[in-house]
Short mmCIF file of C-alpha atoms in Angstrom, two decimals:
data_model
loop_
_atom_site.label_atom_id
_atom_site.label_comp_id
_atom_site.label_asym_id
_atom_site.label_seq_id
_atom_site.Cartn_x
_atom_site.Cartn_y
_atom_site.Cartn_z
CA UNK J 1 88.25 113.27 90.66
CA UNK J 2 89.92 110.87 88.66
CA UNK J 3 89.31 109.82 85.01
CA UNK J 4 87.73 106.48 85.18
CA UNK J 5 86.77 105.48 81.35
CA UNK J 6 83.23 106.93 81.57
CA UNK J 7 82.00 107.38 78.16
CA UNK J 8 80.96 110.47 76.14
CA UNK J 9 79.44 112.66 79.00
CA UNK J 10 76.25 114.99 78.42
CA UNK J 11 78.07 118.06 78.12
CA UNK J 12 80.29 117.12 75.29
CA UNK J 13 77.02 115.97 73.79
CA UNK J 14 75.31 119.59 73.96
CA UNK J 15 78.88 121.71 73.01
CA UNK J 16 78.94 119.72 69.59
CA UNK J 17 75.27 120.21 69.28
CA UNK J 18 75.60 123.98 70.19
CA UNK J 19 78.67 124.02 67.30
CA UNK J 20 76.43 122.43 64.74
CA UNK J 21 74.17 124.90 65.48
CA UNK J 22 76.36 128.05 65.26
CA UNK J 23 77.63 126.93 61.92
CA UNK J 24 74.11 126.67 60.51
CA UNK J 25 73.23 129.95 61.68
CA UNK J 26 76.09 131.10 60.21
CA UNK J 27 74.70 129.51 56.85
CA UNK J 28 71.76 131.04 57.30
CA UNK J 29 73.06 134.35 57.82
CA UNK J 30 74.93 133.94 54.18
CA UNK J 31 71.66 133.04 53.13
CA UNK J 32 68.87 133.78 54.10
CA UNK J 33 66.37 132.28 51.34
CA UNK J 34 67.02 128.78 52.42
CA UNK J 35 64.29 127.13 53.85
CA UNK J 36 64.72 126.12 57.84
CA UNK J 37 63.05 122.84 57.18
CA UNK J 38 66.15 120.41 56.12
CA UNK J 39 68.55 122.47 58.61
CA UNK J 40 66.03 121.31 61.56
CA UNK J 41 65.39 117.90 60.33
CA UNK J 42 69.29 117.46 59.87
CA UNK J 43 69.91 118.68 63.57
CA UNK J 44 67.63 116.39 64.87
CA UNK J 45 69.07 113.48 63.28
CA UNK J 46 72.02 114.14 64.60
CA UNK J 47 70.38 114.70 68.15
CA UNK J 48 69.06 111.07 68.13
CA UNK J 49 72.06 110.12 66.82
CA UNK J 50 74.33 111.25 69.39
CA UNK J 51 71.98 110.14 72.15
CA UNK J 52 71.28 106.57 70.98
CA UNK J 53 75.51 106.68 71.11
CA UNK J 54 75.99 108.64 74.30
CA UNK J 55 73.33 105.94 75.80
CA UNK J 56 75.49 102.50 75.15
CA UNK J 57 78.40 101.71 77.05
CA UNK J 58 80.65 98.75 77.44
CA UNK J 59 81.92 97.34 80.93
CA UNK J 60 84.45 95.02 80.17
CA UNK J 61 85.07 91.41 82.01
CA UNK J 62 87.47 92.49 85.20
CA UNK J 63 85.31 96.13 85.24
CA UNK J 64 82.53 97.26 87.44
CA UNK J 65 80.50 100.15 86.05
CA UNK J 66 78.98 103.04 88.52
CA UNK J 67 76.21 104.84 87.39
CA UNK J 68 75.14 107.74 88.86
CA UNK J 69 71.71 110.04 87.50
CA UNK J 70 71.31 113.57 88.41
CA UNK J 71 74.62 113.30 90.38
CA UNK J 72 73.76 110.41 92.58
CA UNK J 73 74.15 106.96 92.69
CA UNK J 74 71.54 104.69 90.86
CA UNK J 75 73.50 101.27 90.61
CA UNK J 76 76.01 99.12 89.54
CA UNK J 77 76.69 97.23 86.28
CA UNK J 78 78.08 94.19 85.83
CA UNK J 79 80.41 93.26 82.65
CA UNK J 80 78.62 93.44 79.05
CA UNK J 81 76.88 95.91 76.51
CA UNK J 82 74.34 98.16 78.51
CA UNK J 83 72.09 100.89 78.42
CA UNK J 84 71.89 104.76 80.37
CA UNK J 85 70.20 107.85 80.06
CA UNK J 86 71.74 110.07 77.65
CA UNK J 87 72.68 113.76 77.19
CA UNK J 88 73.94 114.01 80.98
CA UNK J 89 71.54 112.32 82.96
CA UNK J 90 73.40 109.27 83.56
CA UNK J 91 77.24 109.23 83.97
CA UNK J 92 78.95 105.94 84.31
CA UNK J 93 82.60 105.30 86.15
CA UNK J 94 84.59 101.91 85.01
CA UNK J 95 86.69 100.81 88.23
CA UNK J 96 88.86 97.93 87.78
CA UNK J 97 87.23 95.49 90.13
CA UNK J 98 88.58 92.49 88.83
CA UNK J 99 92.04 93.08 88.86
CA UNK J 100 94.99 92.97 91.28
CA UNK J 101 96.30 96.33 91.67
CA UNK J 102 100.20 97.36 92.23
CA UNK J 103 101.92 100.06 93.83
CA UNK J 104 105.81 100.15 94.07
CA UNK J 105 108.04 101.93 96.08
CA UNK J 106 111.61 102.60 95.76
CA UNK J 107 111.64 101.51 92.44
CA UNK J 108 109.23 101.14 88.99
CA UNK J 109 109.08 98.58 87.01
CA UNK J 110 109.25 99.46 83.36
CA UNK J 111 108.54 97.00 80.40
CA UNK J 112 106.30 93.89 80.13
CA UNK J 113 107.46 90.35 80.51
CA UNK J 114 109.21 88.18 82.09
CA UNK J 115 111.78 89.76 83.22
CA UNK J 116 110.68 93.41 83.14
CA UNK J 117 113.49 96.63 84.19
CA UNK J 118 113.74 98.15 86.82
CA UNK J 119 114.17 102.21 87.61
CA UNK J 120 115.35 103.29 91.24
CA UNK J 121 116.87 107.08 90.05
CA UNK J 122 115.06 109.50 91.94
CA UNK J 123 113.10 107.03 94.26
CA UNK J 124 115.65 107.56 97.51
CA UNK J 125 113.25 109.44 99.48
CA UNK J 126 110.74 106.59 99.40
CA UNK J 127 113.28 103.62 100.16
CA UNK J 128 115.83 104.70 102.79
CA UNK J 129 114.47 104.27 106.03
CA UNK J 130 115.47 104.40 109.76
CA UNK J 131 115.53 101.59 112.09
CA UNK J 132 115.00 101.97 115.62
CA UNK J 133 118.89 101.64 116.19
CA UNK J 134 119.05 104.86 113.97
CA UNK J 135 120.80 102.93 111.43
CA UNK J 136 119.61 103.76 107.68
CA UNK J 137 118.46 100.51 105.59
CA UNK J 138 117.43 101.17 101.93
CA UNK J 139 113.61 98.63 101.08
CA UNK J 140 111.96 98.29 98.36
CA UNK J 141 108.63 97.05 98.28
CA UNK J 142 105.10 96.34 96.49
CA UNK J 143 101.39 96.81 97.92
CA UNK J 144 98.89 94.52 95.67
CA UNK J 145 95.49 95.52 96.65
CA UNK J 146 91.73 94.91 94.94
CA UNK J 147 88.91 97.42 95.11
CA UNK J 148 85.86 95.58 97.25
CA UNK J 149 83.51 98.56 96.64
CA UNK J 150 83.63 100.31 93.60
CA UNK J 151 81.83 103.38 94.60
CA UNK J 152 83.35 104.06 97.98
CA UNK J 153 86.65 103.84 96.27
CA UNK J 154 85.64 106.32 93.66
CA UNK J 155 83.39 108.92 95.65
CA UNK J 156 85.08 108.59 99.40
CA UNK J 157 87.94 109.87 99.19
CA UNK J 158 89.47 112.57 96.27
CA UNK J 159 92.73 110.51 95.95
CA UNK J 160 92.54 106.89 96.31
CA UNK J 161 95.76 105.78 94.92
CA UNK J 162 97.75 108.47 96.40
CA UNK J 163 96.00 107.51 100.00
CA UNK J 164 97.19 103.82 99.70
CA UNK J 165 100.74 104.91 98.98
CA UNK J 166 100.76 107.63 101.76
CA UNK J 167 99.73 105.43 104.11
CA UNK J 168 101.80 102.29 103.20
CA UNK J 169 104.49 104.57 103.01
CA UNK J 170 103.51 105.27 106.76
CA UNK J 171 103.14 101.93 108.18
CA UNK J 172 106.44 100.92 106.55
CA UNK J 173 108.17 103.37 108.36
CA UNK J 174 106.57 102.32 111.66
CA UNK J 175 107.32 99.20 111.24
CA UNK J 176 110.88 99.62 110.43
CA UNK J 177 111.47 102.25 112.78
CA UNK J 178 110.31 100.09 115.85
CA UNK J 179 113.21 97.17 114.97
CA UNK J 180 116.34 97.25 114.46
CA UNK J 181 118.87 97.11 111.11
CA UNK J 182 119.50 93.10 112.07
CA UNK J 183 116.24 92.02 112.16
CA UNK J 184 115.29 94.37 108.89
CA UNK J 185 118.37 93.06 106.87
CA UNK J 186 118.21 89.61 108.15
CA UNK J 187 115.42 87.33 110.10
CA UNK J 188 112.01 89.59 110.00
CA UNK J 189 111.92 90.68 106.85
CA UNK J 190 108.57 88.48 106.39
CA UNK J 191 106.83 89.06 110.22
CA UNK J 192 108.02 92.93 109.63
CA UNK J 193 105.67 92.74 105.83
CA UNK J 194 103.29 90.65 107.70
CA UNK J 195 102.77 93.21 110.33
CA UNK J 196 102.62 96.37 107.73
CA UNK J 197 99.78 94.50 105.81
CA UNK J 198 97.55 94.22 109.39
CA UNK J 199 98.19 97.56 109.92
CA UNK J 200 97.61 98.56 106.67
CA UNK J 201 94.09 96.89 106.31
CA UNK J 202 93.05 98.62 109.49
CA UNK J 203 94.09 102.01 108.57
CA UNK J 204 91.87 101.87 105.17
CA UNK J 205 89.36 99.94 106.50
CA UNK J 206 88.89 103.15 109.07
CA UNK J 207 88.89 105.50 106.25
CA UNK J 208 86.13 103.21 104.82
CA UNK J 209 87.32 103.76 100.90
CA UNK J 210 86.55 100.24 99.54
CA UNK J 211 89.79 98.49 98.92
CA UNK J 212 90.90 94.94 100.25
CA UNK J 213 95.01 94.43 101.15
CA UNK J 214 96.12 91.38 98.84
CA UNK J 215 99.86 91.25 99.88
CA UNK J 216 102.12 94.05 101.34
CA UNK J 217 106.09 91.78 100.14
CA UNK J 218 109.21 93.34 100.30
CA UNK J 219 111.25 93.27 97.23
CA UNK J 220 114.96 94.31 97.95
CA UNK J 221 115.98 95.26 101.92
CA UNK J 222 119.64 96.28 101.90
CA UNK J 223 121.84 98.77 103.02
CA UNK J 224 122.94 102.27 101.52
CA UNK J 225 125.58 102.14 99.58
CA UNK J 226 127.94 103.86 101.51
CA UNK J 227 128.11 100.91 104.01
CA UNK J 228 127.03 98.21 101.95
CA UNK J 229 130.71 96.52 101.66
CA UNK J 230 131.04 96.58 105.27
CA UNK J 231 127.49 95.14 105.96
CA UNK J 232 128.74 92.22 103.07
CA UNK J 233 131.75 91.82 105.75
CA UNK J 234 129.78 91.11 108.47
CA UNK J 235 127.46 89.33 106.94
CA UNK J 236 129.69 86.93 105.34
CA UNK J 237 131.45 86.49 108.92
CA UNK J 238 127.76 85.84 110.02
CA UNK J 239 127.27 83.34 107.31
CA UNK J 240 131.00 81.97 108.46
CA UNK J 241 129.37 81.52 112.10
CA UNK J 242 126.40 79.88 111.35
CA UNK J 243 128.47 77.46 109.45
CA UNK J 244 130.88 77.01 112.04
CA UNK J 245 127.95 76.35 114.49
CA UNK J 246 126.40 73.69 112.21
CA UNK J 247 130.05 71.70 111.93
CA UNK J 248 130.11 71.77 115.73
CA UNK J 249 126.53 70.82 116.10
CA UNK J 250 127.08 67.67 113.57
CA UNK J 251 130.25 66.81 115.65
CA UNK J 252 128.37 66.86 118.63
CA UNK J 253 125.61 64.57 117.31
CA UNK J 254 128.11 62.32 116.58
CA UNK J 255 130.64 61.99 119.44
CA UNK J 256 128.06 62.69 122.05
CA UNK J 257 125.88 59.18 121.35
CA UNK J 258 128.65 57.55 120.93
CA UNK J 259 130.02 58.34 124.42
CA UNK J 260 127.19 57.95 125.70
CA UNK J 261 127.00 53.86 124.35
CA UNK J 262 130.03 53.65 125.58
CA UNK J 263 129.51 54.80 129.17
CA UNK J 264 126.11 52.65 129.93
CA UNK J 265 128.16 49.70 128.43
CA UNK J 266 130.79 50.60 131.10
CA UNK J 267 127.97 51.18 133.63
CA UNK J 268 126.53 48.14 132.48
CA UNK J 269 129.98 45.89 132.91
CA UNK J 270 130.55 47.37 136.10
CA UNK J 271 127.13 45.94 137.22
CA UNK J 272 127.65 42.74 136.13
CA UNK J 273 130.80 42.69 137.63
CA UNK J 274 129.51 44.32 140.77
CA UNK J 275 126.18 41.46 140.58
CA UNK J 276 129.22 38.41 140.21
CA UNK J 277 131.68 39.51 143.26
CA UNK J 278 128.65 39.75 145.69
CA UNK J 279 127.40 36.50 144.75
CA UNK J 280 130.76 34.88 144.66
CA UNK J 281 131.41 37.04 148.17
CA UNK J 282 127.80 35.49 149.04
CA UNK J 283 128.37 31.70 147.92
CA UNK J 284 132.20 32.26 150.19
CA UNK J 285 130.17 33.63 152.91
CA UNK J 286 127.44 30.44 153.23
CA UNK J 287 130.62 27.70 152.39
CA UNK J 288 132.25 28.86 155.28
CA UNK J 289 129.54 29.42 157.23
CA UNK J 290 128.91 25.64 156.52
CA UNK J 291 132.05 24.76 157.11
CA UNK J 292 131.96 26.46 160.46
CA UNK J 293 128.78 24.56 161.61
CA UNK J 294 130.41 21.17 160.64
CA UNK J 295 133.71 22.20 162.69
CA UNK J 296 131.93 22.87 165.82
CA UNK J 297 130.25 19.56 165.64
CA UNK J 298 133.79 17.67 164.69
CA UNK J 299 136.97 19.77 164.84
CA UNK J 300 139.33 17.17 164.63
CA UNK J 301 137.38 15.49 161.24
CA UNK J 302 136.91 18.58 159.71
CA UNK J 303 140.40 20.18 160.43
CA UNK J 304 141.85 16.96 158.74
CA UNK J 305 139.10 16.95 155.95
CA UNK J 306 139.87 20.54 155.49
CA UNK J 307 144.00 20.05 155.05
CA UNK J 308 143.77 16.92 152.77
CA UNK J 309 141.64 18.74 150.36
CA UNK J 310 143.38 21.46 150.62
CA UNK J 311 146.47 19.34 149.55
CA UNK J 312 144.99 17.83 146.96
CA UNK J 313 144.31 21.34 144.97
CA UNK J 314 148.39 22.62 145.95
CA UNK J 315 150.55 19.08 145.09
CA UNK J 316 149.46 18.85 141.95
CA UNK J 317 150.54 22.11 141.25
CA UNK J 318 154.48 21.14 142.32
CA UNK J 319 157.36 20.16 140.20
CA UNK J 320 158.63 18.42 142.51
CA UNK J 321 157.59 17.30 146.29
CA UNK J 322 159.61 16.47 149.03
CA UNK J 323 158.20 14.67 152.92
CA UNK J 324 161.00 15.20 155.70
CA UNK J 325 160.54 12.46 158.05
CA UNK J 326 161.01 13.19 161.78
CA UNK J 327 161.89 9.87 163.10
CA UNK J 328 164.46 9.09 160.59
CA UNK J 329 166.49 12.75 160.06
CA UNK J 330 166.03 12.86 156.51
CA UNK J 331 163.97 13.20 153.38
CA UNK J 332 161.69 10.97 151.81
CA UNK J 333 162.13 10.26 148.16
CA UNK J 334 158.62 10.85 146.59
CA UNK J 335 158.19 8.95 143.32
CA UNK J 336 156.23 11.10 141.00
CA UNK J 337 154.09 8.43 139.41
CA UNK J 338 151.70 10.90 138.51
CA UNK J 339 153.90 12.46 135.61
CA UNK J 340 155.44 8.90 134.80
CA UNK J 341 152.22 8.07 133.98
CA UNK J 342 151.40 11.04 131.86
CA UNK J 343 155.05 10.60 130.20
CA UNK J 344 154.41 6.75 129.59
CA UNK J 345 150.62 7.86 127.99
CA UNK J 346 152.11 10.15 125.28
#
């Protein structure tokens, strides 16, 4: 069982009492004329004194006291100055209640502080570890935990602290072993410490010893340093992918939209356009559909109606015009008064 900061115990008490004792015999023995009167009143002075001490102990503010009388629990006590049984009968255990506790593996921390050093020599065993591609990954990591029942943590089990690292130690390795050496190094670093913490919880929780799982973190997951320049090299070509993915992503983003614009404004033109030929086919179609009707009622009217309009949109269009006359042989001059007109206006 481990020392917990109980105070001076009952059998300490009675050896110094037995001590005192012996050397007053021994007193005695030198001489013998001496009266037993002071040597009894002096021993029991010191008998009340030692008990009204032995009775007074201290819990302090992040401290839970356990007090046990004639070997079995009695109750708990609560921070402050109190009061037991002397001389043996009551026997107190200080657990620290209050506080976050820390176990480390792989490494210890040495020093106070911000910044405090760190020791790995000797601590192999504990951080290299095999993943379930049998590659070896050397992780470090911390189990925080805080003691829910004081006196299940100090009477169920012989080895409390030594449990917890046993079996974190354990669950580590499951964990670990079940993935493989990407997923450790790289992306599930925090599920993987998420998923030891469960387990961990459970496991104690079955072995019923009074302590609550704060945080199971990993500090440091890399690999041995055998291979460690070689993982750096494919890492940093990893590194050199992802950024090569996130250029061609961003180009994407933008060249895709824009062709995209750019092919419903075609789509959208060729509508239109599409929309203003059938109409135009449309408004040809019913013109010469009229037309039609009004030549079947008067062909001769509308075949000349027909040609004289359709000379008035081509002669204007002509330099120069010339009429050949069948009765007389020859060609009839034409005078343009149209452009003498324009000519004579500007």
């Amino acid at each position: 069982m481990q020392n917990w900061g109980q105070g001076p115990s009952g059998e300490d008490l009675e050896k110094k009492v037995i001590d005192m004792t012996n050397r007053f015999k021994e007193k005695m023995q030198l001489d013998p004329k001496k009266s037993m009167r002071p040597i009894i009143l002096i021993v029991a002075v010191l008998v009340i004194i030692i008990g009204v001490y032995s009775s007074m102990y201290e819990v302090n503010t992040e401290e839970t006291g356990v007090v046990l009388r004639f070997g079995k629990f009695a109750t708990f006590s609560e921070p402050g100055l109190h009061f037991k049984v002397p001389f043996g009968i009551d026997q107190v255990f200080l657990v620290p209640t209050g506080r976050v506790l820390k176990e480390e593996f792989g490494f210890r921390s040495a020093g106070s502080g911000v910044r405090p050093t760190l020791s790995t020599r000797g601590l192999e065993e504990e951080s290299l570890t095999l993943t379930g591609d049998l590659n070896v990954s050397d992780i470090k990591w911390i189990v925080q935990y805080q003691i829910r029942d004081p006196y299940k943590y100090v009477f169920k089990i012989h080895d409390p602290v030594g449990t917890i690292r046993d079996v974190s130690e354990a669950m580590v390795r499951r964990a670990v072993g079940n993935a493989n050496v990407t997923e450790v190094l790289t992306t599930e670093r925090v599920s993987l410490a998420l998923k030891v913490e469960e387990t961990l919880q459970e496991t104690l929780d079955n072995y019923d010893i009074g302590v609550q799982i704060v945080t199971v973190r990993f500090q440091d997951v890399t690999p041995p340093d055998p291979v460690k320049g070689a993982f750096n090299e494919v890492n940093e070509s990893e590194q050199q992918k992802e950024s090569l993915i996130l250029q061609a992503r961003a180009q994407f983003n933008q060249e895709v939209p824009r062709a995209r614009g750019e092919a419903q404004r075609a789509l959208q033109e060729a509508e239109g356009y599409a929309v203003e030929r059938v109409n135009r086919a449309r408004g040809e179609t019913n013109r010469f559909l009229s037309l039609l009707t009004e030549y079947k009622r008067a062909p001769e009217v509308t075949r000349q109606r027909i040609f004289i309009e359709t000379m008035e949109q081509v002669l204007p269009q002509l330099d120069e015009t010339y009429i050949m006359d069948d009765i007389n042989g020859g060609a009839l001059p034409l005078l343009p008064l149209r452009k003498i007109t324009e000519g004579a206006a500007r």
